[in-house]
Coordinates of C-alpha atoms in Angstrom, one line a residue:
Chain M
X12 CA 153.9 105.5 91.7
X13 CA 154.8 109.0 92.0
X14 CA 153.0 111.0 94.6
X15 CA 151.4 113.6 93.1
X16 CA 150.4 117.1 95.3
X17 CA 148.4 119.6 93.2
X18 CA 147.9 123.1 94.4
X19 CA 144.1 124.9 94.8
X20 CA 144.1 127.9 94.2
X21 CA 141.2 129.9 95.2
X22 CA 140.7 133.4 93.4
X23 CA 138.8 135.6 96.6
X24 CA 138.4 135.0 100.6
X25 CA 135.8 132.4 101.6
X26 CA 132.4 133.9 103.2
X27 CA 130.3 132.1 105.9
X28 CA 127.9 132.4 102.7
X29 CA 129.7 130.5 100.1
X30 CA 129.6 127.2 98.8
X31 CA 132.3 125.4 99.8
X32 CA 132.1 122.4 98.1
X33 CA 131.3 124.1 94.9
X34 CA 134.1 126.7 95.6
X35 CA 136.9 123.5 96.3
X36 CA 135.8 121.9 92.8
X37 CA 135.4 125.3 91.1
X38 CA 138.8 126.0 92.1
X39 CA 141.4 123.2 92.0
X40 CA 141.9 122.6 87.7
X41 CA 141.5 118.3 88.2
X42 CA 139.3 116.0 88.8
X43 CA 138.9 114.0 92.9
X44 CA 138.8 110.3 92.8
X45 CA 138.8 107.5 94.6
X46 CA 141.5 107.5 97.2
X47 CA 143.0 111.1 96.8
X48 CA 143.5 112.9 99.6
X49 CA 142.3 116.5 100.3
X50 CA 144.0 118.8 102.2
X51 CA 142.7 121.8 103.6
X52 CA 143.0 124.8 105.7
X53 CA 142.0 125.5 108.7
X54 CA 141.9 129.3 108.3
X55 CA 139.4 129.1 105.2
X56 CA 136.8 126.5 107.0
X57 CA 137.2 128.4 110.3
X58 CA 136.2 131.6 108.0
X59 CA 133.3 129.5 106.5
X60 CA 132.0 128.3 109.9
X61 CA 132.2 132.3 110.5
X62 CA 134.9 131.6 113.3
X63 CA 136.7 134.2 113.3
X64 CA 136.3 137.0 116.3
X65 CA 136.7 141.2 115.9
X66 CA 139.7 141.7 118.4
X67 CA 138.2 145.1 119.5
X68 CA 134.5 143.6 120.9
X69 CA 136.8 141.6 123.3
X70 CA 136.6 142.6 127.3
X71 CA 139.7 141.1 128.7
X72 CA 139.5 139.9 132.3
X73 CA 141.4 141.2 135.3
X74 CA 143.6 137.4 134.6
X75 CA 145.0 138.8 130.8
X76 CA 145.2 141.8 131.6
X77 CA 148.0 140.9 133.9
X78 CA 149.1 137.4 131.4
X79 CA 148.9 139.9 128.6
X80 CA 150.7 142.6 131.1
X81 CA 153.2 140.3 132.2
X82 CA 154.1 138.6 128.9
X83 CA 154.0 142.0 126.7
X84 CA 150.8 140.4 124.6
X85 CA 147.5 142.0 123.6
X86 CA 144.5 142.0 126.4
X87 CA 141.8 141.1 124.3
X88 CA 144.2 138.8 121.5
X89 CA 144.5 136.7 125.6
X90 CA 140.9 136.6 126.2
X91 CA 140.7 135.1 122.9
X92 CA 142.9 132.8 123.7
X93 CA 141.9 131.4 127.4
X94 CA 138.5 131.3 126.3
X95 CA 139.8 128.8 123.6
X96 CA 141.5 126.6 125.7
X97 CA 141.7 124.6 128.5
X98 CA 144.8 125.0 130.5
X99 CA 148.3 127.4 130.0
X100 CA 150.7 124.5 129.7
X101 CA 153.6 126.9 129.3
X102 CA 153.9 130.6 129.4
X103 CA 157.6 132.0 128.4
X104 CA 159.4 134.9 126.6
X105 CA 156.3 136.4 124.8
X106 CA 154.9 132.9 123.9
X107 CA 151.4 131.1 125.0
X108 CA 151.9 127.2 124.5
X109 CA 148.2 125.9 125.6
X110 CA 145.6 122.7 125.3
X111 CA 142.8 124.1 123.1
X112 CA 139.0 122.8 124.2
X113 CA 139.9 120.0 121.8
X114 CA 143.2 119.2 123.0
X115 CA 145.7 120.3 121.0
X116 CA 148.4 121.8 122.7
X117 CA 150.6 124.7 120.0
X118 CA 150.5 128.3 120.9
X119 CA 147.7 131.0 120.7
X120 CA 145.1 128.0 120.6
X121 CA 145.4 128.1 117.4
X122 CA 144.1 131.8 117.3
X123 CA 145.9 133.7 114.1
X124 CA 145.5 137.7 113.1
X125 CA 147.4 136.2 109.8
X126 CA 145.2 135.8 106.3
X127 CA 142.5 137.9 107.7
X128 CA 140.8 141.4 107.5
X129 CA 143.0 144.0 110.0
X130 CA 141.7 143.4 113.5
X131 CA 140.1 140.3 113.0
X132 CA 141.4 136.7 114.0
X133 CA 140.3 133.6 113.3
X134 CA 140.0 130.7 116.5
X135 CA 139.9 126.9 114.9
X136 CA 136.4 124.9 113.6
X137 CA 134.6 124.0 116.9
X138 CA 135.1 120.6 115.8
X139 CA 137.4 119.8 112.8
X140 CA 136.8 116.2 112.6
X141 CA 132.8 116.9 111.6
X142 CA 133.9 119.8 109.5
X143 CA 136.0 117.1 107.3
X144 CA 132.9 114.8 107.8
X145 CA 130.8 117.7 106.1
X146 CA 133.2 117.8 103.1
X147 CA 134.0 114.7 102.3
X148 CA 130.3 113.7 102.4
X149 CA 129.0 116.5 100.2
X150 CA 132.0 115.9 98.1
X151 CA 130.8 112.6 97.6
X152 CA 127.3 113.1 97.5
X153 CA 128.1 115.5 94.1
X154 CA 131.2 114.0 93.0
X155 CA 130.7 109.9 93.9
X156 CA 134.0 110.5 94.7
X157 CA 135.6 108.3 97.8
X158 CA 138.4 110.5 99.2
X159 CA 140.1 111.7 102.5
X160 CA 139.7 115.3 103.4
X161 CA 142.2 116.6 106.3
X162 CA 142.2 119.6 107.8
X163 CA 145.8 121.2 108.4
X164 CA 146.8 123.8 110.6
X165 CA 150.4 125.0 111.1
X166 CA 151.8 124.7 114.6
X167 CA 154.8 124.8 115.7
X168 CA 157.0 122.4 118.0
X169 CA 159.5 121.8 121.0
X170 CA 163.0 120.9 120.4
X171 CA 162.7 122.8 116.7
X172 CA 162.4 125.8 114.8
X173 CA 160.3 126.7 112.2
X174 CA 156.1 125.4 112.1
X175 CA 155.3 122.9 111.1
X176 CA 151.5 121.6 109.3
X177 CA 149.5 119.2 111.8
X178 CA 146.4 118.0 111.5
X179 CA 143.6 118.9 113.5
X180 CA 140.2 117.0 111.6
X181 CA 140.0 114.1 109.7
X182 CA 137.5 112.3 107.9
X183 CA 137.5 108.7 105.4
X184 CA 141.2 108.1 106.1
X185 CA 143.3 106.6 109.9
X186 CA 145.5 109.4 111.4
X187 CA 148.4 106.6 112.4
X188 CA 149.9 104.1 110.2
X189 CA 150.8 100.8 112.3
X190 CA 153.1 99.0 111.5
X191 CA 154.1 97.2 115.3
X192 CA 154.1 93.7 114.6
X193 CA 154.7 93.0 110.7
X194 CA 158.5 92.1 109.7
X195 CA 160.9 95.1 108.5
X196 CA 162.7 93.9 105.0
X197 CA 165.1 91.7 107.1
X198 CA 162.3 89.8 108.4
X199 CA 162.5 91.4 111.7
X200 CA 159.3 92.3 113.7
X201 CA 158.7 96.1 114.2
X202 CA 157.3 96.9 117.9
X203 CA 156.9 100.6 118.0
X204 CA 157.1 101.7 114.6
X205 CA 153.8 103.8 114.2
X206 CA 154.0 107.1 111.0
X207 CA 151.5 110.0 111.6
X208 CA 150.7 109.8 108.4
X209 CA 147.8 112.6 108.7
X210 CA 150.8 114.8 110.1
X211 CA 153.1 114.3 107.3
X212 CA 150.4 114.5 104.1
X213 CA 149.5 118.0 106.1
X214 CA 153.6 119.0 105.7
X215 CA 153.4 117.7 102.3
X216 CA 150.4 119.8 101.3
X217 CA 151.9 123.3 103.2
X218 CA 154.7 122.8 100.3
X219 CA 152.5 123.6 97.9
X220 CA 150.3 125.4 99.7
X221 CA 152.6 127.8 101.3
X222 CA 151.3 131.6 103.6
X223 CA 150.8 134.1 101.2
X224 CA 150.0 132.4 97.9
X225 CA 145.7 132.2 97.8
X226 CA 146.0 128.3 98.4
X227 CA 144.7 127.0 100.9
X228 CA 143.9 123.8 100.1
X229 CA 145.4 120.0 98.1
X230 CA 145.1 117.8 96.4
X231 CA 147.0 114.9 97.4
X232 CA 146.7 112.0 94.4
X233 CA 148.3 108.4 95.1
X234 CA 149.1 108.1 98.2
X235 CA 147.7 104.3 99.7
X236 CA 145.2 103.7 102.9
X237 CA 143.1 102.5 104.1
X238 CA 139.9 103.8 104.4
X239 CA 138.5 104.5 107.3
X240 CA 136.2 107.1 109.6
X241 CA 139.3 108.3 111.6
X242 CA 139.2 110.9 114.6
X243 CA 141.6 113.1 115.2
X244 CA 141.5 112.7 119.6
X245 CA 143.1 108.8 118.1
X246 CA 146.8 111.2 117.4
X247 CA 147.0 113.1 120.7
X248 CA 148.7 112.0 123.2
X249 CA 147.4 111.3 126.9
X250 CA 148.7 113.4 129.4
X251 CA 149.9 110.1 131.2
X252 CA 152.1 109.3 127.7
X253 CA 153.4 112.3 127.3
X254 CA 157.0 113.0 128.6
X255 CA 156.8 116.8 127.9
X256 CA 154.0 118.1 129.9
Chain N
X3 CA 152.7 123.5 89.9
X4 CA 151.9 119.9 91.2
X5 CA 154.8 119.0 93.6
X6 CA 155.9 115.4 92.0
X7 CA 157.5 112.9 94.7
X8 CA 158.5 110.3 93.0
X9 CA 160.0 107.1 94.9
X10 CA 163.8 105.8 94.7
X11 CA 163.4 101.8 95.3
X12 CA 167.2 99.6 95.9
X13 CA 167.1 95.6 95.0
X14 CA 169.8 95.2 97.4
X15 CA 170.9 96.5 101.0
X16 CA 173.2 99.1 101.0
X17 CA 177.6 97.8 102.9
X18 CA 179.8 100.6 102.3
X19 CA 181.3 99.4 99.6
X20 CA 178.8 100.4 97.6
X21 CA 178.9 103.1 94.7
X22 CA 175.8 105.4 96.5
X23 CA 175.4 107.9 94.2
X24 CA 175.7 105.3 91.5
X25 CA 173.3 103.6 93.3
X26 CA 171.1 106.2 93.9
X27 CA 171.9 107.0 90.1
X28 CA 170.6 103.2 88.6
X29 CA 168.3 102.5 91.3
X30 CA 166.3 106.2 90.4
X31 CA 163.2 105.8 87.3
X32 CA 163.7 109.4 86.4
X33 CA 166.3 112.5 85.9
X34 CA 167.6 113.9 88.7
X35 CA 167.5 118.2 86.5
X36 CA 168.2 120.8 88.3
X37 CA 166.5 122.6 91.3
X38 CA 165.1 118.6 92.6
X39 CA 165.5 118.2 96.1
X40 CA 166.9 114.4 97.0
X41 CA 165.5 113.1 100.1
X42 CA 167.4 109.7 101.8
X43 CA 166.8 108.1 104.8
X44 CA 169.2 108.0 107.3
X45 CA 169.5 104.6 107.4
X46 CA 171.5 103.8 104.0
X47 CA 173.9 107.1 105.0
X48 CA 174.8 104.7 108.0
X49 CA 175.5 101.9 106.7
X50 CA 177.3 103.6 104.2
X51 CA 179.4 104.7 106.2
X52 CA 180.0 102.0 109.0
X53 CA 177.8 103.6 111.4
X54 CA 176.3 100.4 112.1
X55 CA 177.3 98.7 115.7
X56 CA 176.8 94.6 117.0
X57 CA 174.9 94.8 119.5
X58 CA 177.2 91.8 121.1
X59 CA 179.9 93.7 121.1
X60 CA 179.0 96.0 123.6
X61 CA 180.0 95.9 127.3
X62 CA 178.2 98.4 129.3
X63 CA 178.4 100.0 131.5
X64 CA 177.1 99.9 135.3
X65 CA 175.4 103.0 135.0
X66 CA 174.2 101.5 131.3
X67 CA 173.4 97.9 133.4
X68 CA 171.4 100.3 136.4
X69 CA 169.4 102.1 133.6
X70 CA 168.5 99.4 131.3
X71 CA 167.0 97.9 135.1
X72 CA 165.2 100.2 135.7
X73 CA 163.0 101.1 132.3
X74 CA 163.2 98.0 131.4
X75 CA 165.9 98.2 128.4
X76 CA 168.3 96.1 126.8
X77 CA 171.8 97.4 128.6
X78 CA 174.5 97.1 125.9
X79 CA 171.7 99.0 124.2
X80 CA 171.3 101.8 126.5
X81 CA 175.5 101.6 126.6
X82 CA 175.2 102.6 123.0
X83 CA 173.2 104.8 123.6
X84 CA 174.8 107.1 126.0
X85 CA 178.1 107.3 124.2
X86 CA 175.9 108.7 120.9
X87 CA 174.2 111.4 124.1
X88 CA 175.2 114.5 125.6
X89 CA 172.4 114.4 127.8
X90 CA 169.8 112.6 128.9
X91 CA 166.1 114.8 128.7
X92 CA 163.7 112.3 129.4
X93 CA 163.3 108.9 131.0
X94 CA 159.9 107.1 131.7
X95 CA 158.0 104.5 130.4
X96 CA 160.9 102.5 128.8
X97 CA 161.1 105.6 126.6
X98 CA 165.5 107.2 126.6
X99 CA 165.0 110.5 125.2
X100 CA 167.9 112.2 124.3
X101 CA 170.2 114.8 123.2
X102 CA 172.5 112.9 120.8
X103 CA 175.7 114.0 120.2
X104 CA 174.7 116.4 117.2
X105 CA 172.0 118.2 119.5
X106 CA 169.1 116.1 117.7
X107 CA 166.3 115.0 120.5
X108 CA 165.0 112.2 120.0
X109 CA 164.2 108.1 121.2
X110 CA 166.9 106.5 121.4
X111 CA 169.6 108.8 120.0
X112 CA 168.7 107.2 116.8
X113 CA 170.1 104.2 117.6
X114 CA 167.6 101.6 115.1
X115 CA 167.5 98.3 115.1
X116 CA 164.3 98.0 112.2
X117 CA 165.7 97.3 109.4
X118 CA 169.4 96.0 109.8
X119 CA 170.2 92.4 110.6
X120 CA 169.9 90.4 113.5
X121 CA 171.8 92.0 116.4
X122 CA 172.6 94.8 115.1
X123 CA 171.9 98.4 115.0
X124 CA 172.7 101.9 113.0
X125 CA 173.9 104.4 114.6
X126 CA 173.3 108.2 113.1
X127 CA 175.8 109.8 111.5
X128 CA 178.5 111.4 112.5
X129 CA 177.9 115.0 110.7
X130 CA 174.8 114.3 107.9
X131 CA 175.6 117.6 106.8
X132 CA 178.5 116.8 105.3
X133 CA 176.9 113.4 104.6
X134 CA 174.9 115.4 101.9
X135 CA 177.1 118.0 101.2
X136 CA 179.4 114.6 99.7
X137 CA 176.2 113.1 97.9
X138 CA 175.4 116.7 96.6
X139 CA 178.7 117.2 95.0
X140 CA 179.0 114.6 93.6
X141 CA 175.8 114.3 92.1
X142 CA 177.0 118.0 90.3
X143 CA 180.6 116.1 89.5
X144 CA 178.6 113.0 87.7
X145 CA 175.2 114.5 86.4
X146 CA 176.3 118.5 86.1
X147 CA 173.0 119.2 87.6
X148 CA 172.5 120.8 91.1
X149 CA 170.1 119.6 93.9
X150 CA 169.9 119.8 97.6
X151 CA 169.8 116.6 99.2
X152 CA 168.6 115.7 102.4
X153 CA 169.2 113.1 105.0
X154 CA 165.2 112.4 106.6
X155 CA 165.4 110.2 109.9
X156 CA 161.6 109.3 111.9
X157 CA 161.2 110.7 115.0
X158 CA 158.8 110.7 117.2
X159 CA 157.3 113.5 119.2
X160 CA 155.4 115.2 122.4
X161 CA 151.3 115.8 122.6
X162 CA 150.6 113.6 119.3
X163 CA 151.4 110.3 118.5
X164 CA 152.8 108.3 116.3
X165 CA 156.5 109.7 114.5
X166 CA 156.8 111.7 111.8
X167 CA 160.2 112.0 109.0
X168 CA 162.7 115.0 110.4
X169 CA 165.8 116.2 108.4
X170 CA 169.3 115.3 110.1
X171 CA 171.5 116.7 108.0
X172 CA 170.6 119.5 104.7
X173 CA 173.3 120.5 101.9
X174 CA 172.7 123.0 98.9
X175 CA 169.1 124.6 100.6
X176 CA 168.2 126.3 103.8
X177 CA 166.3 124.6 107.2
X178 CA 163.6 127.0 107.3
X179 CA 161.6 129.5 104.2
X180 CA 161.2 132.8 106.7
X181 CA 158.0 135.0 105.7
X182 CA 158.9 137.0 108.8
X183 CA 158.4 141.2 106.8
X184 CA 156.3 139.8 104.4
X185 CA 152.7 140.9 103.3
X186 CA 150.1 138.2 103.8
X187 CA 147.3 137.9 101.3
X188 CA 145.7 141.1 103.3
X189 CA 149.0 143.7 103.3
X190 CA 149.2 142.7 106.4
X191 CA 153.1 141.4 107.3
X192 CA 154.4 138.3 108.6
X193 CA 155.3 138.8 111.7
X194 CA 156.6 135.2 113.0
X195 CA 155.9 133.2 110.4
X196 CA 159.1 130.3 110.1
X197 CA 158.4 126.9 107.5
X198 CA 160.7 124.3 108.7
X199 CA 160.6 123.5 104.6
X200 CA 162.6 120.8 105.0
X201 CA 160.8 118.5 107.5
X202 CA 158.1 119.1 105.6
X203 CA 160.1 117.3 102.9
X204 CA 161.3 114.9 105.1
X205 CA 157.8 114.0 105.7
X206 CA 156.3 114.2 102.7
X207 CA 158.9 111.7 101.3
X208 CA 158.0 109.5 103.8
X209 CA 154.9 109.1 102.3
X210 CA 156.4 107.3 99.4
X211 CA 159.4 105.7 101.2
X212 CA 157.4 103.6 104.0
X213 CA 159.3 101.9 106.7
X214 CA 159.2 97.7 104.4
X215 CA 159.2 99.1 100.7
X216 CA 162.8 98.8 100.6
X217 CA 162.8 102.6 99.1
X218 CA 165.2 104.7 100.9
X219 CA 165.1 108.1 99.4
X220 CA 162.7 109.9 97.1
X221 CA 162.9 112.5 94.7
X222 CA 160.6 115.8 94.9
X223 CA 160.5 117.6 92.3
X224 CA 158.8 121.3 91.3
X225 CA 159.4 122.8 94.9
X226 CA 161.1 125.7 93.8
X227 CA 163.6 126.7 97.5
X228 CA 166.5 129.3 97.4
X229 CA 169.8 127.2 97.2
X230 CA 172.4 127.9 99.5
X231 CA 174.5 126.4 101.9
X232 CA 172.1 125.4 104.5
X233 CA 173.2 123.0 107.5
X234 CA 171.2 121.1 111.0
X235 CA 172.0 123.3 113.5
X236 CA 170.1 126.4 112.0
X237 CA 166.7 124.4 113.0
X238 CA 167.7 123.1 116.1
X239 CA 165.8 125.1 118.6
X240 CA 168.5 126.1 121.1
X241 CA 167.9 124.8 125.4
X242 CA 167.1 129.1 125.9
X243 CA 164.9 129.3 123.5
X244 CA 163.2 125.7 124.0
X245 CA 160.1 126.0 126.9
X246 CA 159.8 122.0 126.6
X247 CA 164.1 120.5 128.7

């Protein structure tokens, strides 16, 4: 079966007062069907939830000023990063990698000045699983269709250059497809294979969404998955299991 | 434009004597067109190139026996891993993360006992860019179509559970789409955005290939990219730039 990834282009920027479900449904050139996966960029969720900060309004602490000076950053941005983080994981080469309050390990706590008005930055949604839940339930109410919803953000990664999209919130789908205990094509039992399908779905959606195309969402059709509540914590590696922290 | 990801199912296991291009073309239900991306799993490239090892035939060194004993591994497998590696990056919880001779950082040097005959394991291709080049050129010769070819493998990653597919060899496509210097939707110039498109393409293809479906390749249609020679080294982060080694 051919997997289809269909971009949803938005004409205008998203405001907190917008009806996001109406916007998604009316901007989509195709109808949602049972079993579709809807991937939505963090950026429009944050804007819709008012998670946008005016950097000028931030008063940096002494710590933020010190870090900013040592790492050649804007002290107000550093202050925003620290407010969104439970701890700093690495700081070097002008890069600040933190563990966010949600548990994501990423640069700048996911705070992003791109595709937002000058002088402003978006913060990650407070609870992206809840954001995804709300959207999934409203779609079910308005269209009768059972879809999975994934909120996606762009993260760098160790070892490899460039960024790829990762899930930061899910609803209606498990984060990982577990193969442990199932036979491979030679009848051998797989022991460690577990595919991070929600991250792969986000990466797949990013291929049509891009960064400059006013395309903050995509519908993925013909991906088979088991309907499940799902939660993003299930894909976060605990510190004890992580060899790179 | 809808991105399409079309699985290519193989009836039989790949042998070194097979004509891999014939197999790919005859197994595909759709024709290759200019601008398509062909993603092929490492497994069949390794099998085709004879990069399969009989674990019983390996004589482990004292070092391999020591590591195997300390980390609860098969000493013959450890010997194979060390032979394929330039250095060990982490060793803990029964997991050996190495930097392979090619420069990839992954578990077990990419040596994999799944989907191969009992007692055997596949090694990564010696030079996956060359493997991809050969396939791309033969497709061009036989069909007249200019496609990009990516060799894909399944790697775990720090911070997050589960595995996703990553590129280990490319031909006809740049690994990374650089946005640095281009304006975002608000006219602001992007400074650090650089999408690892070949990894996203591998992750997208994995969604149809899976691990147990005898589907070792996929064709991706309608992905816009600049034709280029490409090479996998360009996506490997140097040690100096890597905060996690």
